[in-house]
Amino acid sequence: MIKEKAMLQAAVSEGLLSEHDISKAKMIARRKQQDLLTTLEYSHRIPQASFYRAYAEYHKIKFLKAAELTPNVKVAKKCGFSMLKSRKIFPVSINDEENKIHIACSEAPESSLKRQTEKTLGNSIEYYLADERAIETALLNIEPILNPLADVSTESDDFDPVNEINQILDQAYLHRASDVHFEPLKEQMMVRIRVDGRLQELSNRYSIDDAAALLSRIKVLSKLDIAENRIPQDGAMSHQIENDFEFDIRVATMPARFGERATLRLLGTEAKYFSLKQLGMADDQLEQFRKAIQLPYGMILLTGPTGSGKSTTLYAALKEINSSDINILTAEDPVEQPIETISQLQVGVKVNFAGALRSFLRHDPDVIMVGEIRDGETADVAMKAAMTGHLVFSTLHTNTAVACVNRLRDIGAETYLIASTLIAAIAQRLARKLCMRCRIPFEIPEHHKNQLSLDENELDNLYAPSGCPHCSGTGYQERIAFFETLWIDEDVREAITRHATEDEIIKIAKNYNSIATDGRKKFIDGLTSLEELQRLAIAI
């Protein structure tokens, strides 16, 4: 194992931490009688792999992620399981033209390790670094192949689902994941976490029996029926990590082809919540939005697919206008961010959005937020509330801002109510934000330059992802929103009333900004990459 001092020296040299961070963590570690590296992991939300990546870069060694530890079984058999386990090394399968043997180590390869491996495998070896946990898990997965006579039943008996769930949730927190997926396969269960909108698999895979134990533990924590696995169930739980920080988790289970799966949505893991300015809306659009949310009545709709950041934008707007002289009521499913002085209602089986809205109107509200308009009844009550002197915020599942007009009609809303109450429709998508520490200059291909209509003076600030310890080697850190904004004026109201098409509304609107325009602007500002524009179909 790499010595703590060497690991921290590399972390400071690579800019992952400062000397001040370490000094502060030492005091906390002494007080809690905790390992210093563990204290730094949780206080700064840095996964162990990032420390190893910093060490690898400091010592000019190639680093391998857990997902890249694909076993080279032939080489592993030559070494023998006892040698792999004692030296904490793992033969990996990497295609190259030189036919080298590739060995992942849990520390910088020293002379005795090189002598031993070269004696067994020859001189044509390339060494890599991988974090210790990943190598231990990879060895655990390959042990039945290398050591078929081993008693695996004892190992299964030692499986602790309580500890395993805690470790999975800890890793999800450290990686800043938004979701954890427990997915059954034919003979195993894999666990994937969603980080910055992309799923990535954790190194552990579980047997059928261990998977059943994990799901039972999740059900117990979230107060679900552990005997029922034939119908979907929804529940909630919480998790406390090493630094005593606690966050809520929304749980959903359902039967799938190879068994029951579970999806956990992590809520409130961010210490800070976004303000309107931090959302990344263009200055002119932000000014319009601020004017809209100060109006005394009307309806503002946020649209976009699930997970596009609509709730984050709504919360930012509510916090902007929240004051002691305004009564704000919200109906949510679930309540994701508690806000002081705002009454927040969790809708569920006993009360739906429409019922909550009717109740709100008897509590003298100034501002109402409805988590989602799902049906005509909710739309009707929301728009009538907006018409009778209340400012109403809500979300709607449509692909574009302009499409919300037709969507409201489809679920039974009256056209005259849409035209008279709608103030603004804002659609949004989330793109990964480039890591500002490691992004590299990018020369855009001629095809995309023409497609995005880029001038010569707009080519100086284009960047592509690279990868460093701060971003876990992805080249991206956090996400940024692209906005489509439609501000409703008299001409647009008249167009809605006469059932104009979406294209006609866009041509008529004086204050309209598309997602493509906003994405292009953020690309030329060096905030995101061409890859992200392509993913959102802004560039092809």
Coordinates of C-alpha atoms in Angstrom, one line a residue:
M1 CA 0.0 0.0 0.0
I2 CA 1.2 3.5 -0.8
K3 CA 2.3 5.4 2.3
E4 CA 0.0 8.2 3.4
K5 CA 2.8 10.8 3.3
A6 CA 3.6 9.9 -0.3
M7 CA 0.0 10.0 -1.3
L8 CA -0.6 13.4 0.3
Q9 CA 2.6 14.8 -1.3
A10 CA 1.3 13.8 -4.7
A11 CA -2.2 15.2 -4.0
V12 CA -0.7 18.6 -3.1
S13 CA 1.7 18.6 -6.1
E14 CA -1.1 17.8 -8.5
G15 CA -3.4 20.5 -7.0
L16 CA -6.0 18.1 -5.6
L17 CA -5.5 19.5 -2.1
S18 CA -3.7 22.3 -0.4
E19 CA -1.4 22.1 2.7
H20 CA -4.1 24.1 4.6
D21 CA -6.7 21.4 3.7
I22 CA -4.4 18.7 5.1
S23 CA -3.6 20.7 8.3
K24 CA -7.3 21.3 8.9
A25 CA -8.1 17.6 8.2
K26 CA -5.4 16.4 10.7
M27 CA -7.2 18.2 13.6
I28 CA -10.6 16.6 12.6
A29 CA -9.0 13.2 12.2
R30 CA -7.4 13.4 15.7
R31 CA -10.7 14.5 17.2
K32 CA -12.6 11.7 15.6
Q33 CA -9.8 9.2 15.9
Q34 CA -10.1 8.6 12.2
D35 CA -7.7 7.9 9.4
L36 CA -6.4 11.1 7.7
L37 CA -7.0 10.0 4.1
T38 CA -10.6 8.9 5.0
T39 CA -11.2 12.3 6.7
L40 CA -10.0 14.1 3.5
E41 CA -12.1 11.8 1.3
Y42 CA -15.3 12.8 3.0
S43 CA -14.6 16.4 3.9
H44 CA -13.7 17.2 0.3
R45 CA -15.8 14.6 -1.5
I46 CA -12.7 13.0 -3.1
P47 CA -13.0 9.3 -3.9
Q48 CA -9.9 7.1 -3.2
A49 CA -9.3 6.6 -6.9
S50 CA -8.6 10.3 -7.3
F51 CA -5.8 10.1 -4.8
Y52 CA -4.3 7.2 -6.7
R53 CA -4.7 9.1 -10.0
A54 CA -2.9 12.1 -8.5
Y55 CA -0.1 9.7 -7.3
A56 CA 0.1 8.2 -10.8
E57 CA 0.4 11.5 -12.5
Y58 CA 3.0 12.7 -10.0
H59 CA 5.1 9.6 -10.7
K60 CA 4.4 9.5 -14.5
I61 CA 2.6 6.1 -14.3
K62 CA -0.4 5.3 -16.4
F63 CA -3.6 5.0 -14.3
L64 CA -6.4 2.5 -14.8
K65 CA -10.0 3.0 -13.6
A66 CA -11.9 0.1 -12.0
A67 CA -13.9 -0.4 -15.2
E68 CA -10.6 -0.9 -17.1
L69 CA -9.5 -3.8 -15.0
T70 CA -10.5 -6.5 -17.5
P71 CA -8.7 -9.7 -16.6
N72 CA -6.1 -11.4 -18.7
V73 CA -6.9 -14.9 -17.5
K74 CA -4.0 -16.6 -19.3
V75 CA -1.4 -14.3 -17.6
A76 CA -3.3 -14.6 -14.2
K77 CA -3.0 -18.4 -14.3
K78 CA 0.7 -18.1 -15.0
C79 CA 1.2 -15.9 -11.9
G80 CA -1.2 -17.9 -9.6
F81 CA -3.8 -16.4 -7.3
S82 CA -1.5 -16.4 -4.2
M83 CA 1.1 -14.2 -5.9
L84 CA -1.5 -11.8 -7.3
K85 CA -3.2 -11.5 -3.9
S86 CA 0.1 -11.1 -1.8
R87 CA 1.5 -8.5 -4.2
K88 CA -1.9 -6.8 -4.9
I89 CA -1.4 -6.9 -8.7
F90 CA -3.8 -7.7 -11.5
P91 CA -3.1 -8.7 -15.1
V92 CA -5.2 -6.7 -17.4
S93 CA -6.3 -7.3 -21.0
I94 CA -5.3 -4.3 -23.2
N95 CA -5.0 -4.6 -27.0
D96 CA -1.7 -3.2 -28.3
E97 CA 0.6 -3.9 -31.3
E98 CA 3.6 -4.8 -29.2
N99 CA 2.0 -7.8 -27.4
K100 CA 3.2 -6.6 -24.0
I101 CA 1.9 -8.0 -20.7
H102 CA 0.0 -5.4 -18.8
I103 CA 0.0 -5.4 -15.0
A104 CA -2.0 -3.1 -12.7
C105 CA -0.4 -2.5 -9.3
S106 CA -1.8 -0.9 -6.1
E107 CA 1.5 1.0 -5.7
A108 CA 4.4 2.2 -7.8
P109 CA 6.2 -0.9 -9.1
E110 CA 9.4 -1.3 -7.1
S111 CA 12.5 -3.5 -7.9
S112 CA 11.5 -6.6 -6.0
L113 CA 8.0 -6.7 -7.6
K114 CA 9.6 -6.2 -11.1
R115 CA 12.1 -9.0 -10.4
Q116 CA 9.3 -11.4 -9.3
T117 CA 6.9 -10.6 -12.2
E118 CA 9.7 -10.7 -14.8
K119 CA 10.9 -14.0 -13.5
T120 CA 7.4 -15.4 -14.0
L121 CA 6.3 -13.6 -17.1
G122 CA 9.4 -12.4 -18.9
N123 CA 10.7 -8.9 -19.6
S124 CA 8.0 -7.5 -21.8
I125 CA 5.8 -6.0 -19.1
E126 CA 4.1 -2.6 -18.8
Y127 CA 3.0 -1.5 -15.4
Y128 CA 0.0 0.6 -14.4
L129 CA -1.4 2.0 -11.2
A130 CA -5.0 1.3 -10.0
D131 CA -6.5 2.0 -6.6
E132 CA -6.3 -0.7 -4.0
R133 CA -10.0 -1.3 -3.6
A134 CA -10.5 -1.8 -7.3
I135 CA -7.7 -4.4 -7.5
E136 CA -9.0 -6.2 -4.4
T137 CA -12.5 -6.4 -6.0
A138 CA -11.1 -7.5 -9.4
L139 CA -9.1 -10.3 -7.6
L140 CA -12.3 -11.3 -5.8
N141 CA -14.2 -11.6 -9.1
I142 CA -11.4 -13.7 -10.8
E143 CA -10.7 -16.0 -7.8
P144 CA -13.3 -18.7 -8.7
I145 CA -11.5 -19.1 -12.1
L146 CA -8.0 -19.3 -10.7
N147 CA -8.9 -21.2 -7.6
P148 CA -11.9 -23.4 -8.4
L149 CA -11.4 -25.6 -5.3
A150 CA -11.7 -22.7 -2.9
D151 CA -14.7 -22.8 -0.6
V152 CA -16.9 -20.0 -1.9
S153 CA -19.7 -20.8 0.5
T154 CA -17.7 -19.5 3.4
E155 CA -17.2 -16.3 1.6
S156 CA -20.9 -16.0 0.8
D157 CA -21.7 -16.6 4.5
D158 CA -19.4 -13.7 5.4
F159 CA -21.2 -11.3 3.1
D160 CA -22.6 -8.3 5.1
P161 CA -25.4 -6.5 3.2
V162 CA -25.5 -3.7 5.8
N163 CA -21.9 -2.8 5.4
E164 CA -22.0 -3.3 1.6
I165 CA -25.0 -0.9 1.2
N166 CA -23.2 1.7 3.3
Q167 CA -20.1 1.4 1.2
I168 CA -22.0 1.7 -2.1
L169 CA -23.9 4.8 -0.8
D170 CA -20.6 6.3 0.5
Q171 CA -19.0 5.8 -3.0
A172 CA -22.0 7.3 -4.7
Y173 CA -21.7 10.4 -2.4
L174 CA -18.0 10.8 -2.9
H175 CA -18.4 10.6 -6.7
R176 CA -21.2 13.2 -6.6
A177 CA -23.7 10.7 -8.1
S178 CA -27.3 11.6 -8.5
D179 CA -28.6 8.0 -8.8
V180 CA -27.6 4.4 -7.9
H181 CA -28.9 1.5 -10.0
F182 CA -29.0 -2.1 -8.8
E183 CA -29.4 -4.0 -12.0
P184 CA -29.9 -7.8 -12.1
L185 CA -28.1 -9.8 -14.9
K186 CA -28.5 -13.4 -15.8
E187 CA -26.1 -14.7 -13.1
Q188 CA -25.1 -11.6 -11.2
M189 CA -26.1 -8.1 -10.2
M190 CA -24.2 -5.0 -11.2
V191 CA -24.3 -1.6 -9.6
R192 CA -24.1 1.6 -11.6
I193 CA -24.0 5.2 -10.5
R194 CA -25.0 8.3 -12.5
V195 CA -22.3 11.0 -12.4
D196 CA -22.9 14.2 -14.4
G197 CA -25.6 12.5 -16.3
R198 CA -23.6 9.5 -17.4
L199 CA -23.8 6.0 -15.9
Q200 CA -20.6 4.3 -14.7
E201 CA -20.3 0.8 -13.2
L202 CA -18.9 0.2 -9.8
S203 CA -16.3 -2.5 -9.6
N204 CA -18.3 -4.9 -7.4
R205 CA -20.6 -7.5 -9.0
Y206 CA -22.8 -9.7 -6.7
S207 CA -24.0 -13.3 -6.8
I208 CA -27.8 -14.0 -7.0
D209 CA -27.9 -14.7 -3.2
D210 CA -25.9 -11.6 -2.3
A211 CA -28.0 -9.4 -4.6
A212 CA -31.2 -10.7 -2.9
A213 CA -29.7 -9.7 0.5
L214 CA -28.8 -6.2 -0.8
L215 CA -32.3 -5.7 -2.1
S216 CA -33.8 -6.9 1.2
R217 CA -31.6 -4.4 3.1
I218 CA -32.8 -1.6 0.8
K219 CA -36.4 -2.6 1.4
V220 CA -36.0 -2.7 5.2
L221 CA -34.4 0.8 5.2
S222 CA -37.1 2.3 3.0
K223 CA -40.0 0.5 4.7
L224 CA -41.1 -1.6 1.7
D225 CA -42.6 -5.0 1.8
I226 CA -39.6 -7.4 1.6
A227 CA -41.8 -10.4 0.7
E228 CA -43.2 -8.6 -2.4
N229 CA -41.1 -8.7 -5.6
R230 CA -43.7 -9.0 -8.3
I231 CA -45.0 -5.4 -8.4
P232 CA -43.2 -2.0 -8.3
Q233 CA -42.8 -0.4 -4.9
D234 CA -41.7 3.2 -3.9
G235 CA -40.2 4.3 -0.7
A236 CA -37.7 6.6 1.0
M237 CA -34.7 6.3 3.3
S238 CA -31.7 8.3 4.5
H239 CA -28.0 7.7 4.8
Q240 CA -25.4 9.2 7.1
I241 CA -21.8 9.3 6.0
E242 CA -18.5 9.5 7.9
N243 CA -18.5 13.3 8.5
D244 CA -22.0 13.0 10.0
F245 CA -23.7 14.5 6.9
E246 CA -27.1 13.0 6.3
F247 CA -29.0 13.0 3.0
D248 CA -32.4 11.6 1.9
I249 CA -32.8 8.9 -0.8
R250 CA -35.9 8.1 -2.9
V251 CA -36.2 4.4 -3.6
A252 CA -38.0 2.6 -6.4
T253 CA -38.1 -1.2 -7.0
M254 CA -39.6 -3.2 -9.9
P255 CA -39.5 -6.7 -11.3
A256 CA -37.2 -7.1 -14.4
R257 CA -36.3 -10.0 -16.7
F258 CA -33.6 -11.5 -14.5
G259 CA -35.0 -10.5 -11.1
E260 CA -35.8 -7.4 -9.1
R261 CA -34.0 -4.1 -9.6
A262 CA -33.8 -1.0 -7.5
T263 CA -33.1 2.6 -8.3
L264 CA -32.0 5.1 -5.6
R265 CA -32.2 8.9 -6.2
L266 CA -29.9 10.8 -3.9
L267 CA -31.4 14.1 -2.7
G268 CA -29.8 17.1 -1.1
T269 CA -26.2 15.8 -1.3
E270 CA -24.9 19.2 -2.4
A271 CA -24.0 21.5 0.4
K272 CA -25.0 24.6 -1.6
Y273 CA -28.0 25.2 -3.7
F274 CA -28.0 27.3 -6.9
S275 CA -29.0 30.9 -7.1
L276 CA -30.5 32.3 -10.3
K277 CA -27.1 33.8 -11.3
Q278 CA -25.4 30.4 -10.9
L279 CA -27.8 28.6 -13.2
G280 CA -25.8 29.9 -16.2
M281 CA -28.6 31.7 -18.0
A282 CA -27.5 34.4 -20.5
D283 CA -27.6 37.9 -19.0
D284 CA -30.5 39.2 -21.1
Q285 CA -32.5 36.0 -20.5
L286 CA -31.7 36.2 -16.8
E287 CA -33.0 39.8 -16.6
Q288 CA -36.2 38.7 -18.3
F289 CA -36.6 35.8 -15.9
R290 CA -36.1 38.1 -12.9
K291 CA -38.8 40.4 -14.2
A292 CA -41.2 37.5 -14.8
I293 CA -40.9 36.0 -11.3
Q294 CA -41.6 39.4 -9.7
L295 CA -45.0 39.7 -11.4
P296 CA -48.1 39.4 -9.1
Y297 CA -49.9 36.8 -11.1
G298 CA -49.6 34.4 -14.1
M299 CA -48.0 31.1 -14.8
I300 CA -44.3 30.2 -15.5
L301 CA -43.6 26.8 -16.9
L302 CA -40.3 24.9 -16.9
T303 CA -40.2 22.1 -19.5
G304 CA -37.8 19.3 -20.4
P305 CA -37.2 15.6 -19.9
T306 CA -36.7 13.9 -16.5
G307 CA -33.4 14.9 -14.9
S308 CA -32.9 18.1 -17.0
G309 CA -32.7 20.4 -13.9
K310 CA -36.2 21.8 -13.9
S311 CA -36.6 21.5 -10.1
T312 CA -33.2 23.2 -9.6
T313 CA -34.3 26.2 -11.6
L314 CA -37.6 26.4 -9.8
Y315 CA -36.0 26.3 -6.4
A316 CA -33.6 29.1 -7.5
A317 CA -36.5 31.2 -8.6
L318 CA -38.4 30.6 -5.3
K319 CA -35.3 31.5 -3.2
E320 CA -34.9 34.7 -5.2
I321 CA -38.4 36.0 -4.4
N322 CA -38.7 34.4 -0.9
S323 CA -39.3 37.1 1.7
S324 CA -41.1 37.7 5.0
D325 CA -44.0 39.5 3.3
I326 CA -44.8 36.8 0.7
N327 CA -46.7 33.5 1.4
I328 CA -45.2 30.7 -0.8
L329 CA -46.8 27.2 -0.9
T330 CA -45.4 24.2 -2.8
A331 CA -46.8 20.8 -3.8
E332 CA -43.9 18.4 -4.6
D333 CA -43.2 14.7 -5.3
P334 CA -40.9 14.5 -3.4
V335 CA -39.8 17.6 -1.4
E336 CA -36.1 17.7 -2.7
Q337 CA -34.9 20.9 -1.0
P338 CA -36.3 22.2 2.3
I339 CA -36.5 26.0 2.3
E340 CA -37.2 27.9 5.5
T341 CA -40.4 30.1 5.6
I342 CA -41.9 28.2 2.6
S343 CA -44.6 25.6 3.3
Q344 CA -43.8 22.5 1.3
L345 CA -46.4 19.7 0.9
Q346 CA -45.4 16.1 -0.1
V347 CA -48.1 14.8 -2.5
G348 CA -48.8 11.1 -2.5
V349 CA -51.6 8.5 -2.4
K350 CA -53.9 10.6 -0.1
V351 CA -53.5 13.9 -1.9
N352 CA -52.6 14.6 -5.6
F353 CA -51.4 17.8 -7.2
A354 CA -54.9 19.0 -8.1
G355 CA -56.1 18.4 -4.5
A356 CA -53.1 20.2 -3.0
L357 CA -53.8 23.2 -5.3
R358 CA -57.4 23.5 -4.2
S359 CA -56.3 23.3 -0.6
F360 CA -53.6 26.0 -1.2
L361 CA -56.2 28.5 -2.4
R362 CA -57.8 28.5 1.1
H363 CA -54.4 29.4 2.7
D364 CA -54.1 32.9 1.2
P365 CA -51.0 32.2 -1.0
D366 CA -49.1 34.8 -3.1
V367 CA -47.0 32.2 -4.9
I368 CA -47.7 28.6 -5.7
M369 CA -45.3 26.0 -7.0
V370 CA -46.8 22.7 -8.4
G371 CA -44.1 20.1 -8.9
E372 CA -45.6 18.8 -12.2
I373 CA -48.7 19.3 -14.3
R374 CA -49.6 15.7 -15.2
D375 CA -53.3 16.0 -16.2
G376 CA -56.0 18.3 -17.3
E377 CA -57.4 18.7 -13.8
T378 CA -54.1 20.0 -12.4
A379 CA -53.6 22.3 -15.4
D380 CA -57.2 23.7 -15.0
V381 CA -56.8 24.5 -11.3
A382 CA -53.3 25.9 -11.8
M383 CA -54.3 28.2 -14.6
K384 CA -57.4 29.4 -12.8
A385 CA -55.2 30.2 -9.8
A386 CA -52.9 32.2 -12.1
M387 CA -55.9 34.0 -13.4
T388 CA -57.2 35.0 -10.0
G389 CA -54.1 36.8 -8.7
H390 CA -51.5 34.2 -7.9
L391 CA -48.1 33.6 -9.4
V392 CA -47.9 29.9 -10.3
F393 CA -44.7 27.9 -11.1
S394 CA -44.8 24.4 -12.5
T395 CA -43.0 21.9 -14.8
L396 CA -44.2 20.0 -17.8
H397 CA -42.7 17.1 -19.8
T398 CA -42.1 18.5 -23.3
N399 CA -39.1 18.6 -25.5
T400 CA -39.2 22.4 -26.2
A401 CA -40.6 25.5 -24.6
V402 CA -43.0 26.2 -27.4
A403 CA -44.4 22.7 -27.3
C404 CA -45.9 23.4 -23.9
V405 CA -48.9 25.1 -25.6
N406 CA -49.9 22.0 -27.5
R407 CA -49.1 19.8 -24.6
L408 CA -51.5 21.8 -22.3
R409 CA -54.2 21.5 -25.0
D410 CA -53.6 17.8 -25.3
I411 CA -54.3 17.2 -21.6
G412 CA -57.5 19.2 -21.8
A413 CA -56.6 22.8 -20.9
E414 CA -58.7 25.6 -22.5
T415 CA -56.9 27.7 -25.1
Y416 CA -58.1 31.0 -23.7
L417 CA -56.7 30.0 -20.2
I418 CA -53.3 29.2 -21.7
A419 CA -53.2 32.4 -23.7
S420 CA -54.3 34.6 -20.7
T421 CA -52.2 33.0 -17.9
L422 CA -48.8 32.0 -19.5
I423 CA -46.0 34.4 -18.8
A424 CA -43.0 32.4 -19.8
A425 CA -42.0 28.9 -21.0
I426 CA -38.5 27.8 -20.4
A427 CA -37.0 24.5 -21.7
Q428 CA -33.7 23.2 -20.5
R429 CA -31.1 20.4 -21.0
L430 CA -28.1 19.6 -19.0
A431 CA -24.6 19.2 -20.6
R432 CA -21.4 18.2 -18.9
K433 CA -19.2 21.2 -18.0
L434 CA -15.5 21.0 -18.9
C435 CA -13.1 20.6 -16.0
M436 CA -11.5 24.1 -15.8
R437 CA -8.2 22.6 -14.5
C438 CA -7.4 20.2 -17.3
R439 CA -9.3 21.3 -20.5
I440 CA -7.1 21.6 -23.5
P441 CA -7.3 23.9 -26.6
F442 CA -9.4 22.4 -29.4
E443 CA -9.2 23.0 -33.2
I444 CA -12.7 22.5 -34.5
P445 CA -13.1 20.5 -37.8
E446 CA -14.2 22.6 -40.8
H447 CA -17.5 20.8 -41.1
H448 CA -18.6 21.7 -37.5
K449 CA -17.2 25.2 -37.9
N450 CA -19.5 25.8 -40.8
Q451 CA -22.4 24.0 -39.2
L452 CA -22.2 26.2 -36.0
S453 CA -21.5 29.4 -38.1
L454 CA -18.4 30.2 -36.2
D455 CA -16.4 33.4 -37.1
E456 CA -12.6 33.4 -36.9
N457 CA -12.7 35.5 -33.7
E458 CA -14.9 32.8 -32.1
L459 CA -12.3 30.1 -32.4
D460 CA -9.8 31.3 -29.8
N461 CA -11.6 29.9 -26.7
L462 CA -12.7 26.4 -27.8
Y463 CA -11.7 23.5 -25.6
A464 CA -11.9 19.7 -25.4
P465 CA -11.8 17.4 -22.3
S466 CA -8.6 16.0 -21.1
G467 CA -8.7 14.3 -17.6
C468 CA -7.1 14.9 -14.2
P469 CA -7.5 13.8 -10.6
H470 CA -10.1 16.6 -10.0
C471 CA -12.5 15.2 -12.6
S472 CA -11.7 11.5 -12.0
G473 CA -10.1 11.4 -15.5
T474 CA -13.3 12.3 -17.3
G475 CA -12.4 15.8 -18.4
Y476 CA -15.7 17.0 -17.1
Q477 CA -16.8 18.3 -13.7
E478 CA -20.4 19.2 -12.8
R479 CA -23.0 20.2 -15.4
I480 CA -24.3 23.3 -17.1
A481 CA -27.8 24.1 -18.3
F482 CA -28.7 25.1 -21.9
F483 CA -31.9 27.1 -21.9
E484 CA -34.6 27.7 -24.5
T485 CA -36.7 30.8 -23.4
L486 CA -40.0 32.0 -24.7
W487 CA -41.4 35.2 -23.2
I488 CA -45.1 35.6 -23.9
D489 CA -46.1 39.0 -25.3
E490 CA -49.4 40.2 -26.9
D491 CA -48.5 38.9 -30.3
V492 CA -47.7 35.4 -29.0
R493 CA -51.0 35.4 -26.9
E494 CA -52.9 36.2 -30.1
A495 CA -51.1 33.4 -31.9
I496 CA -51.9 30.9 -29.1
T497 CA -55.6 32.0 -29.2
R498 CA -55.9 31.3 -33.0
H499 CA -54.1 27.9 -32.6
A500 CA -50.9 28.9 -34.5
T501 CA -48.3 26.2 -35.1
E502 CA -45.1 26.1 -33.1
D503 CA -43.0 27.4 -36.0
E504 CA -45.4 30.3 -36.4
I505 CA -45.2 31.2 -32.7
I506 CA -41.3 31.1 -32.9
K507 CA -41.4 33.5 -35.9
I508 CA -43.9 35.9 -34.1
A509 CA -42.1 35.9 -30.7
K510 CA -39.9 38.9 -30.2
N511 CA -38.2 37.4 -27.1
Y512 CA -37.2 33.8 -28.0
N513 CA -33.9 32.1 -27.6
S514 CA -33.3 28.5 -28.6
I515 CA -31.3 25.8 -26.8
A516 CA -29.0 25.5 -29.9
T517 CA -28.2 29.2 -29.6
D518 CA -27.5 29.0 -25.9
G519 CA -25.4 25.8 -26.3
R520 CA -23.4 27.4 -29.1
K521 CA -22.7 30.4 -26.9
K522 CA -21.5 28.2 -24.0
F523 CA -19.3 26.2 -26.4
I524 CA -17.5 29.3 -27.7
D525 CA -17.1 30.5 -24.1
G526 CA -15.1 27.4 -23.4
L527 CA -17.6 26.0 -20.9
T528 CA -18.5 22.7 -22.7
S529 CA -17.3 20.6 -25.6
L530 CA -18.3 19.7 -29.1
E531 CA -19.0 16.2 -27.9
E532 CA -21.7 17.5 -25.6
L533 CA -23.3 19.6 -28.4
Q534 CA -23.4 16.4 -30.5
R535 CA -25.0 14.5 -27.7
L536 CA -27.8 17.1 -27.5
A537 CA -28.1 17.1 -31.3
I538 CA -27.0 20.8 -31.5
A539 CA -24.0 19.7 -33.7
I540 CA -24.1 16.5 -35.9

